[in-house]
mmCIF file of C-alpha atoms in Angstrom:
data_model
loop_
_atom_site.group_PDB
_atom_site.id
_atom_site.type_symbol
_atom_site.label_atom_id
_atom_site.label_comp_id
_atom_site.label_asym_id
_atom_site.label_seq_id
_atom_site.Cartn_x
_atom_site.Cartn_y
_atom_site.Cartn_z
ATOM 1 C CA ASP A 661 99.553 -52.078 -23.426
ATOM 2 C CA ALA A 662 99.389 -55.283 -21.443
ATOM 3 C CA LYS A 663 98.346 -58.146 -23.707
ATOM 4 C CA THR A 664 96.151 -60.993 -22.520
ATOM 5 C CA THR A 665 96.237 -64.636 -23.526
ATOM 6 C CA GLN A 666 93.210 -66.878 -23.111
ATOM 7 C CA PRO A 667 92.410 -70.390 -24.283
ATOM 8 C CA THR A 668 90.301 -70.348 -27.418
ATOM 9 C CA SER A 669 87.615 -72.616 -26.049
ATOM 10 C CA MET A 670 86.608 -74.586 -22.970
ATOM 11 C CA ASP A 671 83.832 -76.950 -21.995
ATOM 12 C CA CYS A 672 82.149 -77.212 -18.620
ATOM 13 C CA ALA A 673 79.457 -79.497 -17.269
ATOM 14 C CA GLU A 674 76.276 -77.826 -16.106
ATOM 15 C CA GLY A 675 76.292 -77.301 -12.341
ATOM 16 C CA ARG A 676 80.051 -77.512 -12.075
ATOM 17 C CA ALA A 677 82.429 -74.619 -11.554
ATOM 18 C CA ALA A 678 83.855 -73.046 -14.673
ATOM 19 C CA ASN A 679 87.408 -71.788 -14.259
ATOM 20 C CA LEU A 680 88.551 -69.502 -17.059
ATOM 21 C CA PRO A 681 92.247 -68.594 -17.037
ATOM 22 C CA CYS A 682 93.873 -65.459 -18.398
ATOM 23 C CA ASN A 683 97.534 -64.663 -18.717
ATOM 24 C CA HIS A 684 98.632 -61.024 -18.531
ATOM 25 C CA SER A 685 102.314 -61.332 -17.773
ATOM 26 C CA THR A 686 103.192 -57.760 -18.848
ATOM 27 C CA ILE A 687 100.590 -56.065 -16.644
ATOM 28 C CA SER A 688 101.716 -52.997 -14.735
ATOM 29 C CA GLY A 689 101.022 -52.310 -11.095
ATOM 30 C CA ASN A 690 98.220 -49.830 -11.692
ATOM 31 C CA GLU A 691 96.359 -51.684 -14.446
ATOM 32 C CA TYR A 692 93.015 -53.309 -13.769
ATOM 33 C CA VAL A 693 91.861 -56.718 -14.973
ATOM 34 C CA TYR A 694 88.303 -56.662 -16.310
ATOM 35 C CA TRP A 695 86.135 -59.555 -17.440
ATOM 36 C CA TYR A 696 83.255 -59.321 -19.860
ATOM 37 C CA ARG A 697 81.205 -61.947 -21.605
ATOM 38 C CA GLN A 698 79.239 -61.874 -24.805
ATOM 39 C CA ILE A 699 76.318 -64.142 -25.390
ATOM 40 C CA HIS A 700 75.611 -64.704 -29.057
ATOM 41 C CA SER A 701 74.370 -61.578 -30.860
ATOM 42 C CA GLN A 702 74.227 -59.480 -27.691
ATOM 43 C CA GLY A 703 76.422 -56.680 -26.379
ATOM 44 C CA PRO A 704 79.265 -57.569 -24.001
ATOM 45 C CA GLN A 705 78.151 -57.898 -20.404
ATOM 46 C CA TYR A 706 80.353 -56.680 -17.557
ATOM 47 C CA ILE A 707 81.158 -59.443 -15.069
ATOM 48 C CA ILE A 708 83.800 -58.317 -12.600
ATOM 49 C CA HIS A 709 87.082 -56.460 -12.265
ATOM 50 C CA GLY A 710 90.023 -56.312 -9.892
ATOM 51 C CA LEU A 711 93.390 -54.728 -9.266
ATOM 52 C CA LYS A 712 95.288 -56.825 -6.735
ATOM 53 C CA ASN A 713 92.871 -58.514 -4.401
ATOM 54 C CA ASN A 714 90.493 -61.330 -5.197
ATOM 55 C CA GLU A 715 86.980 -60.120 -5.895
ATOM 56 C CA THR A 716 83.556 -61.711 -5.725
ATOM 57 C CA ASN A 717 80.123 -60.564 -6.808
ATOM 58 C CA GLU A 718 76.801 -62.191 -7.538
ATOM 59 C CA MET A 719 77.995 -63.426 -10.907
ATOM 60 C CA ALA A 720 81.527 -64.663 -10.375
ATOM 61 C CA SER A 721 84.787 -64.625 -8.488
ATOM 62 C CA LEU A 722 88.065 -63.235 -9.756
ATOM 63 C CA ILE A 723 91.303 -64.696 -8.483
ATOM 64 C CA ILE A 724 94.439 -62.682 -9.286
ATOM 65 C CA THR A 725 97.822 -64.261 -8.595
ATOM 66 C CA GLU A 726 100.132 -62.505 -6.196
ATOM 67 C CA ASP A 727 102.502 -61.466 -8.986
ATOM 68 C CA ARG A 728 99.443 -60.278 -10.998
ATOM 69 C CA LYS A 729 100.686 -62.057 -14.093
ATOM 70 C CA SER A 730 97.567 -64.165 -14.413
ATOM 71 C CA SER A 731 93.999 -64.401 -13.198
ATOM 72 C CA THR A 732 91.120 -66.847 -13.162
ATOM 73 C CA LEU A 733 87.444 -66.101 -13.512
ATOM 74 C CA ILE A 734 85.307 -68.581 -11.628
ATOM 75 C CA LEU A 735 81.636 -69.197 -12.333
ATOM 76 C CA PRO A 736 80.727 -71.296 -9.266
ATOM 77 C CA HIS A 737 77.768 -73.229 -10.696
ATOM 78 C CA ALA A 738 77.695 -72.943 -14.467
ATOM 79 C CA THR A 739 74.346 -73.071 -16.230
ATOM 80 C CA LEU A 740 73.509 -73.422 -19.914
ATOM 81 C CA ARG A 741 72.902 -69.662 -19.986
ATOM 82 C CA ASP A 742 76.573 -69.107 -19.157
ATOM 83 C CA THR A 743 77.543 -70.361 -22.611
ATOM 84 C CA ALA A 744 79.277 -67.332 -24.109
ATOM 85 C CA VAL A 745 82.596 -65.831 -25.165
ATOM 86 C CA TYR A 746 84.501 -64.548 -22.134
ATOM 87 C CA TYR A 747 86.949 -61.692 -22.541
ATOM 88 C CA CYS A 748 89.758 -60.855 -20.162
ATOM 89 C CA ILE A 749 90.904 -57.247 -20.612
ATOM 90 C CA VAL A 750 93.629 -55.192 -19.000
ATOM 91 C CA ARG A 751 92.673 -51.541 -18.666
ATOM 92 C CA VAL A 752 95.482 -49.040 -18.738
ATOM 93 C CA PRO A 753 95.439 -45.610 -17.077
ATOM 94 C CA ASN A 754 96.137 -43.545 -20.183
ATOM 95 C CA ALA A 755 93.579 -45.173 -22.453
ATOM 96 C CA GLY A 756 90.432 -43.586 -21.065
ATOM 97 C CA ASN A 757 87.512 -45.863 -21.735
ATOM 98 C CA MET A 758 89.101 -47.673 -24.652
ATOM 99 C CA LEU A 759 88.961 -51.426 -24.176
ATOM 100 C CA THR A 760 91.193 -53.708 -26.217
ATOM 101 C CA PHE A 761 89.428 -56.998 -26.817
ATOM 102 C CA GLY A 762 91.292 -60.142 -27.733
ATOM 103 C CA GLY A 763 89.717 -63.296 -29.057
ATOM 104 C CA GLY A 764 88.342 -64.402 -25.700
ATOM 105 C CA THR A 765 87.448 -67.904 -24.536
ATOM 106 C CA ARG A 766 84.379 -69.589 -25.949
ATOM 107 C CA LEU A 767 82.841 -71.407 -22.975
ATOM 108 C CA MET A 768 80.391 -74.150 -23.786
ATOM 109 C CA VAL A 769 78.334 -75.372 -20.842
ATOM 110 C CA LYS A 770 76.992 -78.840 -21.531
ATOM 111 C CA PRO A 771 74.093 -80.630 -19.856
ATOM 112 C CA LYS B 1495 67.581 -48.241 -14.205
ATOM 113 C CA ALA B 1496 67.561 -48.426 -17.997
ATOM 114 C CA GLY B 1497 70.696 -49.689 -19.667
ATOM 115 C CA VAL B 1498 72.473 -48.342 -22.707
ATOM 116 C CA THR B 1499 69.934 -47.960 -25.493
ATOM 117 C CA GLN B 1500 70.844 -48.113 -29.148
ATOM 118 C CA THR B 1501 68.687 -47.378 -32.156
ATOM 119 C CA PRO B 1502 67.991 -48.724 -34.659
ATOM 120 C CA ARG B 1503 68.647 -52.345 -33.782
ATOM 121 C CA TYR B 1504 68.780 -53.547 -37.349
ATOM 122 C CA LEU B 1505 69.209 -51.737 -40.623
ATOM 123 C CA ILE B 1506 70.140 -52.419 -44.207
ATOM 124 C CA LYS B 1507 71.877 -49.828 -46.342
ATOM 125 C CA THR B 1508 73.202 -49.711 -49.860
ATOM 126 C CA ARG B 1509 76.858 -49.251 -50.698
ATOM 127 C CA GLY B 1510 77.677 -45.550 -51.007
ATOM 128 C CA GLN B 1511 74.936 -44.397 -48.652
ATOM 129 C CA GLN B 1512 75.521 -43.023 -45.198
ATOM 130 C CA VAL B 1513 74.121 -44.140 -41.870
ATOM 131 C CA THR B 1514 73.586 -42.581 -38.457
ATOM 132 C CA LEU B 1515 73.341 -44.674 -35.314
ATOM 133 C CA SER B 1516 72.107 -43.369 -31.979
ATOM 134 C CA CYS B 1517 73.013 -44.177 -28.416
ATOM 135 C CA SER B 1518 71.452 -43.153 -25.116
ATOM 136 C CA PRO B 1519 73.800 -43.864 -22.209
ATOM 137 C CA ILE B 1520 72.772 -45.029 -18.771
ATOM 138 C CA SER B 1521 71.286 -42.127 -16.830
ATOM 139 C CA GLY B 1522 74.068 -40.111 -15.222
ATOM 140 C CA HIS B 1523 76.806 -41.552 -17.409
ATOM 141 C CA ARG B 1524 78.857 -38.926 -19.190
ATOM 142 C CA SER B 1525 81.276 -41.002 -21.201
ATOM 143 C CA VAL B 1526 80.191 -42.782 -24.372
ATOM 144 C CA SER B 1527 82.335 -44.985 -26.562
ATOM 145 C CA TRP B 1528 81.669 -46.883 -29.783
ATOM 146 C CA TYR B 1529 82.930 -50.225 -31.008
ATOM 147 C CA GLN B 1530 82.661 -52.199 -34.218
ATOM 148 C CA GLN B 1531 82.412 -55.976 -34.183
ATOM 149 C CA THR B 1532 82.975 -58.104 -37.261
ATOM 150 C CA PRO B 1533 83.687 -61.825 -37.585
ATOM 151 C CA GLY B 1534 87.097 -61.140 -39.055
ATOM 152 C CA GLN B 1535 88.393 -58.329 -36.836
ATOM 153 C CA GLY B 1536 86.521 -58.951 -33.626
ATOM 154 C CA LEU B 1537 85.633 -56.083 -31.317
ATOM 155 C CA GLN B 1538 87.452 -52.879 -32.202
ATOM 156 C CA PHE B 1539 87.336 -49.481 -30.535
ATOM 157 C CA LEU B 1540 86.082 -46.652 -32.724
ATOM 158 C CA PHE B 1541 86.029 -43.544 -30.515
ATOM 159 C CA GLU B 1542 85.133 -42.168 -27.125
ATOM 160 C CA TYR B 1543 83.344 -39.002 -26.124
ATOM 161 C CA PHE B 1544 83.246 -37.220 -22.782
ATOM 162 C CA SER B 1545 81.692 -33.827 -22.176
ATOM 163 C CA GLU B 1546 80.911 -33.488 -25.891
ATOM 164 C CA THR B 1547 84.594 -33.853 -26.819
ATOM 165 C CA GLN B 1548 86.245 -36.749 -28.572
ATOM 166 C CA ARG B 1549 88.834 -38.103 -26.154
ATOM 167 C CA ASN B 1550 90.175 -41.182 -27.897
ATOM 168 C CA LYS B 1551 89.995 -42.484 -31.433
ATOM 169 C CA GLY B 1552 90.681 -45.911 -32.861
ATOM 170 C CA ASN B 1553 92.291 -46.755 -36.145
ATOM 171 C CA PHE B 1554 89.370 -46.209 -38.502
ATOM 172 C CA PRO B 1555 89.100 -44.050 -41.624
ATOM 173 C CA GLY B 1556 87.602 -40.576 -41.534
ATOM 174 C CA ARG B 1557 84.329 -41.941 -42.927
ATOM 175 C CA PHE B 1558 83.569 -42.927 -39.352
ATOM 176 C CA SER B 1559 82.628 -39.987 -37.185
ATOM 177 C CA GLY B 1560 80.686 -39.300 -34.070
ATOM 178 C CA ARG B 1561 79.434 -36.663 -31.739
ATOM 179 C CA GLN B 1562 78.045 -36.278 -28.263
ATOM 180 C CA PHE B 1563 75.297 -33.943 -27.188
ATOM 181 C CA SER B 1564 74.973 -31.934 -23.991
ATOM 182 C CA ASN B 1565 72.650 -34.578 -22.536
ATOM 183 C CA SER B 1566 75.403 -37.200 -23.125
ATOM 184 C CA ARG B 1567 73.504 -38.875 -25.954
ATOM 185 C CA SER B 1568 75.738 -39.803 -28.833
ATOM 186 C CA GLU B 1569 75.502 -40.517 -32.530
ATOM 187 C CA MET B 1570 77.947 -42.089 -34.894
ATOM 188 C CA ASN B 1571 77.915 -41.662 -38.627
ATOM 189 C CA VAL B 1572 79.445 -43.709 -41.384
ATOM 190 C CA SER B 1573 79.576 -42.073 -44.794
ATOM 191 C CA THR B 1574 80.096 -43.654 -48.188
ATOM 192 C CA LEU B 1575 79.293 -47.107 -46.898
ATOM 193 C CA GLU B 1576 81.334 -50.068 -48.055
ATOM 194 C CA LEU B 1577 80.426 -53.742 -47.913
ATOM 195 C CA GLY B 1578 83.073 -54.213 -45.237
ATOM 196 C CA ASP B 1579 81.236 -51.828 -42.926
ATOM 197 C CA SER B 1580 78.645 -54.526 -42.308
ATOM 198 C CA ALA B 1581 78.999 -55.162 -38.604
ATOM 199 C CA LEU B 1582 77.528 -54.972 -35.151
ATOM 200 C CA TYR B 1583 78.069 -51.459 -33.815
ATOM 201 C CA LEU B 1584 78.148 -51.264 -30.044
ATOM 202 C CA CYS B 1585 77.797 -48.267 -27.821
ATOM 203 C CA ALA B 1586 79.073 -48.286 -24.259
ATOM 204 C CA SER B 1587 78.813 -45.823 -21.412
ATOM 205 C CA SER B 1588 80.413 -45.140 -18.066
ATOM 206 C CA LEU B 1589 80.151 -42.544 -15.311
ATOM 207 C CA GLY B 1590 83.454 -40.945 -16.074
ATOM 208 C CA GLN B 1591 86.603 -41.381 -18.033
ATOM 209 C CA GLY B 1592 88.879 -42.879 -15.447
ATOM 210 C CA TYR B 1593 89.949 -46.470 -15.944
ATOM 211 C CA GLY B 1594 88.372 -47.452 -12.648
ATOM 212 C CA ASN B 1595 84.945 -46.675 -14.099
ATOM 213 C CA THR B 1596 83.024 -49.712 -15.244
ATOM 214 C CA ILE B 1597 81.921 -49.633 -18.873
ATOM 215 C CA TYR B 1598 78.485 -50.971 -19.795
ATOM 216 C CA PHE B 1599 77.480 -51.967 -23.302
ATOM 217 C CA GLY B 1600 74.243 -51.706 -25.202
ATOM 218 C CA GLU B 1601 72.773 -54.475 -27.357
ATOM 219 C CA GLY B 1602 74.171 -52.968 -30.531
ATOM 220 C CA SER B 1603 72.966 -51.951 -33.961
ATOM 221 C CA TRP B 1604 73.285 -54.532 -36.713
ATOM 222 C CA LEU B 1605 74.245 -52.846 -39.970
ATOM 223 C CA THR B 1606 74.148 -54.734 -43.246
ATOM 224 C CA VAL B 1607 75.535 -53.033 -46.344
ATOM 225 C CA VAL B 1608 74.409 -54.480 -49.660
#
């Protein structure tokens, strides 16, 4: 399975864009990149996912490099409520709905 | 639309007892999966059910079991509880089993074993 590497922690100033990187250099052509976040003591919250093209929704944007070996989740205007652990996950075709979570990035948004 | 609902939210059990946790998926979702989250091991996949059949299983002992009902509701059971079973147990659901289906999580059930 494609493994992901994320920084352990990051800080961001409130109101600024938060750019969270993820490396998935062994990803295969048909594997999706999913992002979730987990606010303390709550269940993981789905943010966005993509295959090849960049994606945007009301929460965030996902930029996937052309070679698909890395991606960046962008929160355009971070707020204090965006403080959470962010998980980048590669979903593989033969794993059904099994998600493999790594350690994620602990994003701290500061006033 | 209601999200994934888990009950109970908090419970305390004694070592050696058993526990049953319940999950109601999002309406229309047919796939349910369970995860365990501990400070030491992080989020780990337990098992997945689709159409009342277990489709995938994580690396957990046989004390951990689950089932899915015809209405897609699911329960998981842990027998002979150990202190190390103290964790947040998360249920997740999706429309189908394909990897293009988005998975949505509930708020979890906090289990403390004393």
